[in-house]
Short mmCIF file of C-alpha atoms and ligand atoms in Angstrom, two decimals:
data_model
loop_
_atom_site.label_atom_id
_atom_site.label_comp_id
_atom_site.label_asym_id
_atom_site.label_seq_id
_atom_site.Cartn_x
_atom_site.Cartn_y
_atom_site.Cartn_z
CA MET A 9 0.00 0.00 0.00
CA GLN A 10 1.24 3.46 -0.89
CA GLN A 11 1.78 5.49 2.26
CA GLU A 12 0.19 8.88 2.36
CA ILE A 13 2.70 11.68 2.83
CA ILE A 14 1.84 14.38 5.33
CA LEU A 15 4.10 17.40 5.64
CA THR A 16 3.98 20.65 7.49
CA GLY A 17 6.32 23.51 8.33
CA ILE A 18 6.61 25.45 11.54
CA THR A 19 7.83 29.01 11.20
CA THR A 20 10.45 29.58 13.87
CA THR A 21 9.31 32.86 15.30
CA GLY A 22 8.76 33.29 18.99
CA THR A 23 8.09 30.90 21.82
CA PRO A 24 5.33 28.33 21.26
CA HIS A 25 2.08 29.04 23.14
CA ILE A 26 -0.84 26.87 24.17
CA GLY A 27 -2.81 27.91 21.07
CA ASN A 28 0.01 26.52 18.87
CA TYR A 29 -0.05 23.35 20.89
CA VAL A 30 -3.76 22.68 20.68
CA GLY A 31 -4.13 23.84 17.07
CA ALA A 32 -1.02 22.38 15.45
CA ILE A 33 1.54 20.61 17.61
CA ARG A 34 -0.75 18.14 19.36
CA PRO A 35 -2.57 16.98 16.18
CA ALA A 36 0.75 16.72 14.33
CA ILE A 37 2.28 14.54 17.02
CA ALA A 38 -0.83 12.34 17.07
CA GLY A 39 -0.67 12.12 13.26
CA SER A 40 2.94 10.96 13.34
CA ARG A 41 1.81 7.80 15.13
CA ASN A 42 -0.42 6.79 12.21
CA PRO A 43 1.29 3.87 10.44
CA ALA A 44 -0.59 4.53 7.19
CA ALA A 45 1.21 7.84 6.75
CA ARG A 46 4.76 9.09 6.49
CA THR A 47 5.15 12.44 8.21
CA PHE A 48 7.63 15.23 7.51
CA TYR A 49 7.71 18.05 10.05
CA PHE A 50 10.24 20.80 9.67
CA LEU A 51 11.38 24.09 11.15
CA ALA A 52 10.83 26.72 8.46
CA ASP A 53 13.77 28.92 9.39
CA TYR A 54 14.21 30.33 5.88
CA HIS A 55 10.61 31.51 6.19
CA ALA A 56 11.43 33.04 9.56
CA LEU A 57 14.27 34.96 7.91
CA VAL A 58 11.72 36.94 5.91
CA LYS A 59 10.81 38.88 9.04
CA CYS A 60 13.62 38.26 11.51
CA HIS A 61 17.02 39.78 10.79
CA ASP A 62 18.51 39.30 14.22
CA PRO A 63 20.78 36.23 14.23
CA ARG A 64 20.45 35.63 17.96
CA VAL A 65 16.68 35.76 17.86
CA LEU A 66 16.52 33.45 14.86
CA ARG A 67 18.80 30.90 16.48
CA GLN A 68 16.97 31.08 19.80
CA SER A 69 13.56 30.62 18.16
CA THR A 70 14.80 27.59 16.27
CA LEU A 71 16.12 26.09 19.49
CA GLU A 72 12.92 26.80 21.40
CA VAL A 73 10.57 25.47 18.76
CA ALA A 74 12.61 22.30 18.30
CA ALA A 75 12.83 21.77 22.06
CA ALA A 76 9.08 22.28 22.40
CA TRP A 77 8.20 19.66 19.80
CA LEU A 78 10.59 17.16 21.33
CA ALA A 79 9.45 17.89 24.90
CA LEU A 80 5.83 17.38 23.88
CA GLY A 81 6.60 13.91 22.65
CA LEU A 82 7.35 14.03 18.93
CA ASP A 83 8.75 10.63 18.04
CA THR A 84 11.64 11.30 15.69
CA GLU A 85 11.79 7.67 14.67
CA ALA A 86 8.17 7.73 13.49
CA SER A 87 8.45 11.06 11.77
CA ILE A 88 11.14 12.94 9.85
CA PHE A 89 11.90 16.12 11.80
CA TYR A 90 14.36 18.53 10.23
CA ARG A 91 15.39 22.12 9.74
CA GLN A 92 14.67 23.63 6.34
CA THR A 93 18.09 25.30 6.12
CA ASP A 94 19.77 21.88 6.42
CA ILE A 95 18.30 20.83 3.07
CA PRO A 96 20.23 22.69 0.32
CA GLU A 97 17.98 21.11 -2.31
CA ILE A 98 15.10 23.31 -1.11
CA PRO A 99 16.53 26.69 -2.15
CA GLU A 100 17.71 25.14 -5.38
CA LEU A 101 14.22 23.87 -6.14
CA THR A 102 12.87 27.27 -5.10
CA TRP A 103 14.80 28.96 -7.88
CA ILE A 104 13.71 26.39 -10.44
CA LEU A 105 10.08 26.92 -9.41
CA THR A 106 10.55 30.69 -9.39
CA CYS A 107 11.29 30.44 -13.09
CA MET A 108 7.98 28.64 -13.63
CA THR A 109 5.89 31.02 -11.57
CA ALA A 110 3.84 33.85 -13.02
CA LYS A 111 4.56 37.16 -11.35
CA GLY A 112 0.84 37.89 -11.45
CA LEU A 113 0.22 34.86 -9.24
CA MET A 114 2.48 36.32 -6.54
CA ASN A 115 0.83 39.74 -6.89
CA ARG A 116 -2.38 38.09 -5.73
CA ALA A 117 -0.95 36.58 -2.52
CA HIS A 118 -2.96 37.77 0.50
CA ALA A 119 0.07 38.66 2.62
CA TYR A 120 1.63 40.74 -0.15
CA LYS A 121 -1.66 42.41 -1.01
CA ALA A 122 -2.27 43.27 2.63
CA ALA A 123 1.16 44.90 2.81
CA THR A 124 0.62 47.02 -0.31
CA GLN A 125 -2.87 47.99 0.85
CA GLU A 126 -1.42 49.17 4.13
CA ASN A 127 0.97 51.41 2.22
CA GLU A 128 -1.87 52.76 0.12
CA ALA A 129 -3.98 53.41 3.20
CA ALA A 130 -1.03 55.36 4.65
CA ARG A 131 -0.96 57.37 1.37
CA SER A 132 2.58 56.28 0.64
CA GLN A 133 3.96 57.19 -2.79
CA ASP A 134 5.24 53.67 -3.23
CA PRO A 135 2.84 50.76 -2.65
CA ASP A 136 5.85 48.43 -2.26
CA LYS A 137 7.46 50.52 0.47
CA GLY A 138 9.22 48.31 3.01
CA ILE A 139 8.22 45.08 1.25
CA GLY A 140 11.11 42.67 0.65
CA MET A 141 11.44 39.99 -2.00
CA GLY A 142 11.30 37.41 0.80
CA LEU A 143 7.70 38.32 1.56
CA TYR A 144 6.91 38.47 -2.15
CA CYS A 145 8.42 35.07 -2.98
CA TYR A 146 7.39 33.38 0.27
CA PRO A 147 4.78 31.18 -1.47
CA ILE A 148 7.39 29.80 -3.90
CA LEU A 149 9.70 28.72 -1.09
CA MET A 150 6.72 27.11 0.58
CA ALA A 151 5.82 25.31 -2.65
CA ALA A 152 9.37 23.95 -2.81
CA ASP A 153 9.09 22.67 0.78
CA ILE A 154 5.97 20.77 -0.10
CA LEU A 155 6.71 19.56 -3.63
CA MET A 156 10.19 18.35 -2.69
CA PHE A 157 8.77 15.57 -0.53
CA LYS A 158 5.73 14.78 -2.70
CA ALA A 159 3.36 15.60 0.11
CA ASN A 160 -0.25 14.60 -0.45
CA ARG A 161 -1.66 16.35 2.57
CA VAL A 162 -0.50 19.53 4.26
CA PRO A 163 -2.12 20.42 7.60
CA VAL A 164 -2.22 24.20 7.89
CA GLY A 165 -4.22 27.05 9.34
CA ARG A 166 -6.91 28.67 7.22
CA ASP A 167 -4.60 31.60 6.42
CA GLN A 168 -2.29 29.24 4.51
CA VAL A 169 -4.86 27.72 2.15
CA GLN A 170 -4.03 30.18 -0.63
CA HIS A 171 -0.38 29.13 -0.42
CA LEU A 172 -1.39 25.54 -1.02
CA GLU A 173 -3.41 26.58 -4.06
CA MET A 174 -0.33 28.38 -5.34
CA ALA A 175 1.82 25.29 -4.77
CA ARG A 176 -0.65 23.26 -6.82
CA ASP A 177 -0.65 25.89 -9.52
CA ILE A 178 3.14 25.96 -9.73
CA ALA A 179 3.37 22.16 -9.69
CA GLY A 180 0.77 21.93 -12.44
CA ARG A 181 2.67 24.40 -14.59
CA PHE A 182 5.91 22.45 -14.15
CA ASN A 183 4.22 19.12 -14.88
CA HIS A 184 2.64 20.58 -17.98
CA LEU A 185 6.03 21.67 -19.29
CA TYR A 186 8.20 18.73 -18.23
CA GLY A 187 5.97 15.77 -17.41
CA GLU A 188 4.38 14.50 -14.22
CA HIS A 189 7.15 15.00 -11.70
CA PHE A 190 5.31 16.72 -8.87
CA VAL A 191 2.44 15.48 -6.72
CA LEU A 192 -0.35 18.02 -6.29
CA PRO A 193 -0.78 18.61 -2.55
CA GLU A 194 -4.04 19.22 -0.68
CA ALA A 195 -4.43 21.58 2.25
CA GLN A 196 -5.94 20.06 5.34
CA VAL A 197 -7.72 22.60 7.49
CA ASP A 198 -9.15 20.97 10.53
CA ASP A 199 -12.31 22.68 11.72
CA LYS A 200 -12.58 20.36 14.68
CA THR A 201 -9.33 21.37 16.35
CA ALA A 202 -9.88 24.22 18.71
CA VAL A 203 -8.77 27.75 17.96
CA LEU A 204 -8.04 29.11 21.41
CA GLN A 205 -8.90 32.59 22.56
CA GLY A 206 -6.14 34.56 24.21
CA LEU A 207 -5.93 36.60 27.41
CA ASP A 208 -8.10 39.38 25.97
CA GLY A 209 -10.69 37.09 24.35
CA ARG A 210 -9.40 37.59 20.80
CA LYS A 211 -7.78 34.66 18.96
CA MET A 212 -4.59 33.66 20.81
CA SER A 213 -1.81 34.97 18.62
CA LYS A 214 1.68 36.30 18.99
CA SER A 215 0.70 39.34 16.93
CA TYR A 216 -1.97 40.29 19.51
CA ASN A 217 0.45 39.75 22.37
CA ASN A 218 -2.22 37.82 24.26
CA THR A 219 -0.68 34.37 24.48
CA ILE A 220 0.04 31.91 27.25
CA PRO A 221 3.50 30.45 26.51
CA LEU A 222 3.44 26.67 26.79
CA PHE A 223 6.35 26.46 29.17
CA ALA A 224 5.91 29.59 31.25
CA PRO A 225 7.24 28.99 34.77
CA GLU A 226 4.58 28.24 37.35
CA ASN A 227 4.19 31.73 38.85
CA ARG A 228 4.09 33.36 35.40
CA LEU A 229 1.45 30.85 34.30
CA ARG A 230 -0.65 31.72 37.36
CA LYS A 231 -0.32 35.46 36.68
CA LEU A 232 -1.33 35.09 33.05
CA ILE A 233 -4.38 33.00 33.86
CA MET A 234 -5.46 35.54 36.47
CA LYS A 235 -5.29 38.18 33.70
CA ILE A 236 -7.75 36.42 31.37
CA THR A 237 -10.73 38.65 30.62
CA THR A 238 -14.06 37.52 32.10
CA THR A 239 -17.52 39.03 32.46
CA SER A 240 -18.35 41.17 35.49
CA GLN A 241 -20.90 38.63 36.80
CA GLY A 242 -20.99 37.93 40.51
CA PRO A 243 -19.87 34.61 42.03
CA ASP A 244 -23.29 32.95 42.20
CA GLU A 245 -24.65 34.01 38.85
CA PRO A 246 -25.08 31.31 36.17
CA LYS A 247 -22.45 31.76 33.48
CA ASP A 248 -22.14 31.08 29.77
CA ALA A 249 -19.49 28.40 29.28
CA ALA A 250 -19.47 28.57 25.47
CA ALA A 251 -18.27 32.18 25.31
CA CYS A 252 -15.75 31.90 28.13
CA THR A 253 -12.01 31.82 27.43
CA LEU A 254 -11.30 30.02 30.72
CA PHE A 255 -13.76 27.28 29.89
CA GLN A 256 -12.46 26.94 26.37
CA ILE A 257 -8.86 26.50 27.49
CA TYR A 258 -9.92 23.94 30.08
CA GLN A 259 -11.90 22.03 27.46
CA ALA A 260 -8.91 21.88 25.12
CA PHE A 261 -7.01 19.87 27.73
CA ALA A 262 -9.73 18.05 29.69
CA THR A 263 -11.57 14.80 29.03
CA PRO A 264 -15.22 15.01 27.86
CA SER A 265 -16.54 14.02 31.28
CA GLU A 266 -14.40 16.63 33.05
CA THR A 267 -15.68 19.19 30.57
CA GLU A 268 -19.32 18.26 31.21
CA ALA A 269 -18.81 18.49 34.96
CA LEU A 270 -17.41 21.98 34.59
CA ARG A 271 -20.23 23.00 32.26
CA ALA A 272 -22.69 22.09 35.01
CA ARG A 273 -20.78 24.26 37.47
CA TYR A 274 -20.97 27.21 35.06
CA ALA A 275 -24.73 26.75 34.83
CA SER A 276 -25.14 26.79 38.60
CA GLY A 277 -22.66 29.63 39.07
CA ILE A 278 -18.91 29.43 39.70
CA ALA A 279 -16.85 32.33 41.01
CA TRP A 280 -14.26 33.58 38.52
CA SER A 281 -11.58 33.49 41.20
CA GLU A 282 -12.26 29.81 41.86
CA MET A 283 -12.39 29.01 38.15
CA LYS A 284 -9.10 30.76 37.50
CA GLN A 285 -7.38 28.98 40.35
CA MET A 286 -8.76 25.64 39.14
CA LEU A 287 -7.63 26.28 35.54
CA PHE A 288 -4.18 27.25 36.73
CA GLU A 289 -3.81 24.06 38.77
CA TYR A 290 -5.13 21.91 35.95
CA LEU A 291 -2.86 23.37 33.26
CA ASN A 292 0.10 23.47 35.57
CA GLU A 293 -0.24 19.79 36.29
CA HIS A 294 -0.82 18.87 32.64
CA LEU A 295 2.21 20.78 31.43
CA ALA A 296 4.57 19.95 34.28
CA ASP A 297 6.30 16.94 32.71
CA ALA A 298 6.73 18.52 29.32
CA ARG A 299 7.94 21.74 30.95
CA LYS A 300 10.59 19.81 32.82
CA ARG A 301 11.75 18.02 29.66
CA TYR A 302 11.74 21.34 27.82
CA GLY A 303 13.96 22.88 30.47
CA GLU A 304 16.41 20.01 30.13
CA LEU A 305 16.42 20.13 26.34
CA ILE A 306 17.02 23.88 26.20
CA GLN A 307 20.11 23.30 28.31
CA ASP A 308 21.38 20.77 25.78
CA PRO A 309 21.39 22.42 22.34
CA ALA A 310 24.02 19.94 21.13
CA HIS A 311 21.55 17.11 21.58
CA ILE A 312 18.86 18.99 19.64
CA GLU A 313 21.39 19.76 16.94
CA ASN A 314 22.11 16.04 16.59
CA VAL A 315 18.43 15.20 16.37
CA LEU A 316 17.92 17.80 13.64
CA ARG A 317 20.96 16.66 11.67
CA GLU A 318 19.77 13.10 11.78
CA GLY A 319 16.37 14.31 10.53
CA ALA A 320 18.05 16.21 7.70
CA ARG A 321 20.05 13.14 6.76
CA LYS A 322 16.83 11.15 6.40
CA ALA A 323 15.06 13.95 4.53
CA ARG A 324 17.94 14.23 2.08
CA THR A 325 17.64 10.57 1.13
CA PHE A 326 14.48 11.84 -0.62
CA SER A 327 15.50 15.33 -1.71
CA VAL A 328 18.91 14.53 -3.25
CA PRO A 329 17.70 11.95 -5.80
CA PHE A 330 14.51 13.86 -6.50
CA LEU A 331 16.33 17.11 -7.24
CA LYS A 332 18.63 15.18 -9.57
CA GLN A 333 15.55 13.99 -11.44
CA ILE A 334 14.19 17.54 -11.62
CA ARG A 335 17.51 18.89 -12.90
CA GLU A 336 17.51 16.30 -15.65
CA ALA A 337 13.92 17.11 -16.51
CA ILE A 338 14.71 20.80 -17.07
CA GLY A 339 17.91 20.12 -18.96
CA VAL A 340 20.47 21.00 -16.32
CA GLN A 341 22.67 17.96 -16.49
CA SER A 342 26.03 16.77 -17.62
CA ILE A 343 26.65 17.91 -21.20
CA GLY A 344 29.62 15.69 -21.81
N1 LIG B 418 3.85 29.39 6.01
C1 LIG B 418 3.56 28.43 7.04
C2 LIG B 418 2.95 29.15 8.24
O1 LIG B 418 3.19 30.33 8.43
C3 LIG B 418 4.80 27.66 7.47
C4 LIG B 418 5.33 26.82 6.35
C5 LIG B 418 6.46 27.02 5.63
C6 LIG B 418 4.70 25.68 5.84
N2 LIG B 418 6.60 26.03 4.71
C7 LIG B 418 5.54 25.21 4.81
C8 LIG B 418 3.53 25.00 6.16
C9 LIG B 418 5.20 24.07 4.06
C10 LIG B 418 3.21 23.89 5.43
C11 LIG B 418 4.03 23.42 4.39
O2 LIG B 418 2.26 28.54 9.01
#
């Protein structure tokens, strides 16, 4: 039976938060245990370079994201876990694909359009002010990530669906010119996985600065939970569980029966102070083991480096021969 290939990239910016865990890391780790699939998970540090030009920050983010995935239980035997910048075939494929990509296609990318619209709204003379080629070509690099490993399925957030359509477009164009070399990937957007609200009730996101870092030390975790916005209802008033950030975070970690028990307490009235204390204790206990492993891993970057290099070695057993095939297809080969 042909194994399905599942691949996704993790941009290495910032410290992972509980929204990342529930929305992406946890389902990815569960997916890596599925024997019917081969999984490729990688640190998209070339994508991070688009926005981050501070070498220390870039390195630290890579370390933290890798440590988080390992601490949370990613099995690097079951899945191929690597760093994008360890695969030189990816930038090479990126250039090849760049030459097959219509400029107009990139003009339509949401992220690029949003940036030019911002400039227009600010009445700038130049709609491209401050926009680098990295942002502009971002979707082509992402297409190379995906097409290199013949991924069938790419789990992503809704904001990345257009990039998957572009990858299919680019692959189709190449295949039309040179024959069926690339597999057309499908985006997988999971509506069932929770999108967590952050401290202020908006979607938990680094750009809103409202996150709960996964491995915040205990007293910081308590402080953050105490800061979560609630209604001004009194302790005995019945409360709406569905709209409540505290409830939603609890539900993302709890079993169904624990969730139902808490729902009943909301209906009969639970004081916010009690609920916050309970959520803190629950999360603290659930994250304690992973937090400890994370702390140990962060202290041992050489170990993480070895894990990533071993992942890259495995990934390159696919990328090296495949790029050779692509080079031959386009006519870049030995002429003698
Ligand atoms: N752009 C993706 C994001 O911001 C990260 C990413 C880079 C990616 N390359 C990828 C995701 C390839 C899936 C497949 O989330």
